[in-house]
mmCIF file of C-alpha atoms in Angstrom:
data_model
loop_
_atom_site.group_PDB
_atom_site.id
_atom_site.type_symbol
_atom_site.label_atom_id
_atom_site.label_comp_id
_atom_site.label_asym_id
_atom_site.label_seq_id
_atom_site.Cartn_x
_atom_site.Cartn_y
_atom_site.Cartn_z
ATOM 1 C CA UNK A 8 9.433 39.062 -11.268
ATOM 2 C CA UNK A 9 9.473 36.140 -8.869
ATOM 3 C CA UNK A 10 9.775 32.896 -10.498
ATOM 4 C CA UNK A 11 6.814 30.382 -10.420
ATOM 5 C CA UNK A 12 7.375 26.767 -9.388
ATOM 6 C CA UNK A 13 7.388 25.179 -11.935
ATOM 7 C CA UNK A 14 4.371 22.100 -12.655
ATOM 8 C CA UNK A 15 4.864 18.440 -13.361
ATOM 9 C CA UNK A 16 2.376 15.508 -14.448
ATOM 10 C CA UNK A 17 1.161 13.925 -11.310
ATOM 11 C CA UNK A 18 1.370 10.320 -12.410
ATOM 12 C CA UNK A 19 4.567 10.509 -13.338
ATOM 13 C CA UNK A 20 5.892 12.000 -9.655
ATOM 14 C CA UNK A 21 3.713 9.517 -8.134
ATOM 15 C CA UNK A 22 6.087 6.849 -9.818
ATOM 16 C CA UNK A 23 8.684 8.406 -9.745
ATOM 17 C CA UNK A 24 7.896 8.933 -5.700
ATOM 18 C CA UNK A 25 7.704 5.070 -5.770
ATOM 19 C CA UNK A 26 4.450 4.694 -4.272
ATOM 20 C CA UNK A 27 3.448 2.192 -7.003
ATOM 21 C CA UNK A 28 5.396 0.165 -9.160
ATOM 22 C CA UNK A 29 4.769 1.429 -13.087
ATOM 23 C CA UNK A 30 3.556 4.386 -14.745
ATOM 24 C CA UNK A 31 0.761 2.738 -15.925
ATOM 25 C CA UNK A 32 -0.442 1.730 -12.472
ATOM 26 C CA UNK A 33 0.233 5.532 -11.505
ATOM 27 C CA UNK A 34 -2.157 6.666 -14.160
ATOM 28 C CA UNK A 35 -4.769 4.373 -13.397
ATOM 29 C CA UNK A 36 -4.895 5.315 -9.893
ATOM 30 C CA UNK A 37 -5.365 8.696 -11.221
ATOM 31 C CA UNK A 38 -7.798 8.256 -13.768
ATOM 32 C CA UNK A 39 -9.567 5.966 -11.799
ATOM 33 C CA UNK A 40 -10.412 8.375 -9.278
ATOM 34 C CA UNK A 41 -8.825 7.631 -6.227
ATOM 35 C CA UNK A 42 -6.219 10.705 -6.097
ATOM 36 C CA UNK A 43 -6.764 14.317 -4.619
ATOM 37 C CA UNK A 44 -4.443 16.899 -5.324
ATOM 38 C CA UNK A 45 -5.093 19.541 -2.103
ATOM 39 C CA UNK A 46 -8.618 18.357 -1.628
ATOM 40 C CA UNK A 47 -10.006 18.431 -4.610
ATOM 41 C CA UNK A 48 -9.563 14.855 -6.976
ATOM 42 C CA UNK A 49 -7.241 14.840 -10.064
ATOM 43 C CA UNK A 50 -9.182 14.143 -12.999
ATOM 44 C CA UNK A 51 -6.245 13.443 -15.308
ATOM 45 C CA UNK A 52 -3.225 11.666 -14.949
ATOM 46 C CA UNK A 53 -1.249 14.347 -16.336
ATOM 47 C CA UNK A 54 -2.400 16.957 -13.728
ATOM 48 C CA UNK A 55 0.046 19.638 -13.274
ATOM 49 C CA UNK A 56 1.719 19.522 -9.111
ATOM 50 C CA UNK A 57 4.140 21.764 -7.289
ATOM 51 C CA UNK A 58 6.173 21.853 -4.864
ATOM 52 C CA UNK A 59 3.845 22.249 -1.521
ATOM 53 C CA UNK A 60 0.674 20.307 -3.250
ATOM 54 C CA UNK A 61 -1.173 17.575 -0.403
ATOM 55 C CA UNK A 62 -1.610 14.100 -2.774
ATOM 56 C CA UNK A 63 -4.462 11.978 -0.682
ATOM 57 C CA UNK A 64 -4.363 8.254 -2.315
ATOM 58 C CA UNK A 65 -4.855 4.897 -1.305
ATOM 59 C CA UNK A 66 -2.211 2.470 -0.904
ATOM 60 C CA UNK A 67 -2.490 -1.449 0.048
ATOM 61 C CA UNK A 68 -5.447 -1.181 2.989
ATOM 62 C CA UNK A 69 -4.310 2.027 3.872
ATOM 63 C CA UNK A 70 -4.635 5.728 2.991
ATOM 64 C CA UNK A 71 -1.241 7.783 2.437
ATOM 65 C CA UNK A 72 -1.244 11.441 2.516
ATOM 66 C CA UNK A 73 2.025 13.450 1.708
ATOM 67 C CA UNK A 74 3.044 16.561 0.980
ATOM 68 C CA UNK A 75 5.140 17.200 -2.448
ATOM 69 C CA UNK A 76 8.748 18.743 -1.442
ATOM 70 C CA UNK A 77 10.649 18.421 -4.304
ATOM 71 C CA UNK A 78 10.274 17.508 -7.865
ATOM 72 C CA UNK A 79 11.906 14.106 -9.057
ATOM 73 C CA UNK A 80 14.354 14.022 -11.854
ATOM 74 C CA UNK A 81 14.447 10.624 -12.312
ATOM 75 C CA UNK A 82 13.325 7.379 -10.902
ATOM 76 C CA UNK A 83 15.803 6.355 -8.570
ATOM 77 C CA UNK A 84 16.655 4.611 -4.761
ATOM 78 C CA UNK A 85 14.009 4.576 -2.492
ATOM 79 C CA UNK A 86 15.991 7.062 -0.180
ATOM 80 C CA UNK A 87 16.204 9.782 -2.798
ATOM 81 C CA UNK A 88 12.522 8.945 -3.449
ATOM 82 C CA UNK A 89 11.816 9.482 0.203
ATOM 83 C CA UNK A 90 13.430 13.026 -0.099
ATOM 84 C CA UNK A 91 10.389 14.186 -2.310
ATOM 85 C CA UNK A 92 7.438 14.096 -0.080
ATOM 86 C CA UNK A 93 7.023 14.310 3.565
ATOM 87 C CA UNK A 94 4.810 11.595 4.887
ATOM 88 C CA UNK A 95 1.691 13.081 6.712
ATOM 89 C CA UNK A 96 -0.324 9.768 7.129
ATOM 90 C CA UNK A 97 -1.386 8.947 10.498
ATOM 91 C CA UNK A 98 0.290 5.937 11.809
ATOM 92 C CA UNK A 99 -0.389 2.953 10.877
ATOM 93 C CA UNK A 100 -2.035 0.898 13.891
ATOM 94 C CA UNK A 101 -0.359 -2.872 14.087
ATOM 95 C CA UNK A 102 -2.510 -5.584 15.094
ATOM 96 C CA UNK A 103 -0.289 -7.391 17.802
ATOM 97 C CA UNK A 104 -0.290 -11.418 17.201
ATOM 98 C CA UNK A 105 1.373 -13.026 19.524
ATOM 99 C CA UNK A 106 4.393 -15.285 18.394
ATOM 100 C CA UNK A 107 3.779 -18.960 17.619
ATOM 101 C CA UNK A 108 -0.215 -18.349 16.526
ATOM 102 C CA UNK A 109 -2.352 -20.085 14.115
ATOM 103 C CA UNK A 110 -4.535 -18.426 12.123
ATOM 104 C CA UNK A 111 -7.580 -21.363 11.591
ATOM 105 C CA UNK A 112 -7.817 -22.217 7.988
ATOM 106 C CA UNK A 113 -4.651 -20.273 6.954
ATOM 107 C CA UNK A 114 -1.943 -22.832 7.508
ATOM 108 C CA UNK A 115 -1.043 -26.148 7.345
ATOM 109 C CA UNK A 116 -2.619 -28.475 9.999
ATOM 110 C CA UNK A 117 -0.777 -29.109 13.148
ATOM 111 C CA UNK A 118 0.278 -32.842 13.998
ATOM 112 C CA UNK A 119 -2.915 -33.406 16.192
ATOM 113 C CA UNK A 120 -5.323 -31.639 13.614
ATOM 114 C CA UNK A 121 -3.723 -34.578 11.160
ATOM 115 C CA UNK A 122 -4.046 -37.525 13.569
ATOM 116 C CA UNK A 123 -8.012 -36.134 14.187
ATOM 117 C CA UNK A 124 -8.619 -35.808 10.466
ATOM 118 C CA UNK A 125 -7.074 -39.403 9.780
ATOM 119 C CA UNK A 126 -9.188 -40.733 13.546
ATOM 120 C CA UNK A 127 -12.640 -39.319 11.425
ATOM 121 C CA UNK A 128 -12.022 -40.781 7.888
ATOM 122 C CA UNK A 129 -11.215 -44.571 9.128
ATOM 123 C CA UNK A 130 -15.063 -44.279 10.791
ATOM 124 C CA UNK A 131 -14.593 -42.750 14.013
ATOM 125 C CA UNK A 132 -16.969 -40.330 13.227
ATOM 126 C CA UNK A 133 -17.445 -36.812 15.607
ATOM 127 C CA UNK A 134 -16.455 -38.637 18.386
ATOM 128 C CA UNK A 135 -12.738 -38.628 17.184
ATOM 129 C CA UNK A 136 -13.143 -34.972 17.135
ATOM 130 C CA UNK A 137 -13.356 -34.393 21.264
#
């Protein structure tokens, strides 16, 4: 008789993967709805995987799909953890921003923002602002 992979709780690998950083968080993800084991979405965090299995999940702003290769014995480096799964996302597209930008209202104001701010409050009124 050939010998069946053998099935492991999907939270757990997803862990132990290190695609998030507790169990907990794992589980959540899983119960919450938001993983699909080969299309269809795990209900429970202790759904049974294999070897071969598709996992579709979000991660940060993006959406990771991998295929399981190997079951995980522990939870160790992030290069064993790589060997588990092969990474099937499509890239990720990086917004280029060139070197030296300011995002408006999401840093500190530059030396002439300052010396327009302090040219308003003494009186100078919108005019200070041209």
């Amino acid at each position: 008789m050939a010998e069946q992979p053998t099935k492991f709780r999907l939270d757990k690998w997803i862990w132990q993967a290190r695609f998030v950083k507790s169990r907990s968080l794992a589980a959540g993800l899983v119960t919450g709805g938001h993983v699909r084991v080969n299309g269809m979405r795990a209900a429970k965090p202790s759904h049974g995987v294999q070897p071969g299995d598709v996992l579709t999940f979000p991660q940060g702003d993006r959406i990771r799909v991998v295929r399981i290769l190997a079951p995980a014995a522990r939870r160790g480096p992030a290069a064993e953890a790589q060997a588990l799964y092969e990474d099937m996302s499509p890239p990720e597209e990086k917004t280029q921003i060139p070197q030296g930008a300011r995002n408006e209202g999401n840093s500190r104001p530059t030396k002439r923002d300052r010396r327009k701010l302090d040219l308003y409050r003494k009186g100078m009124g919108d005019d200070a602002l041209e």
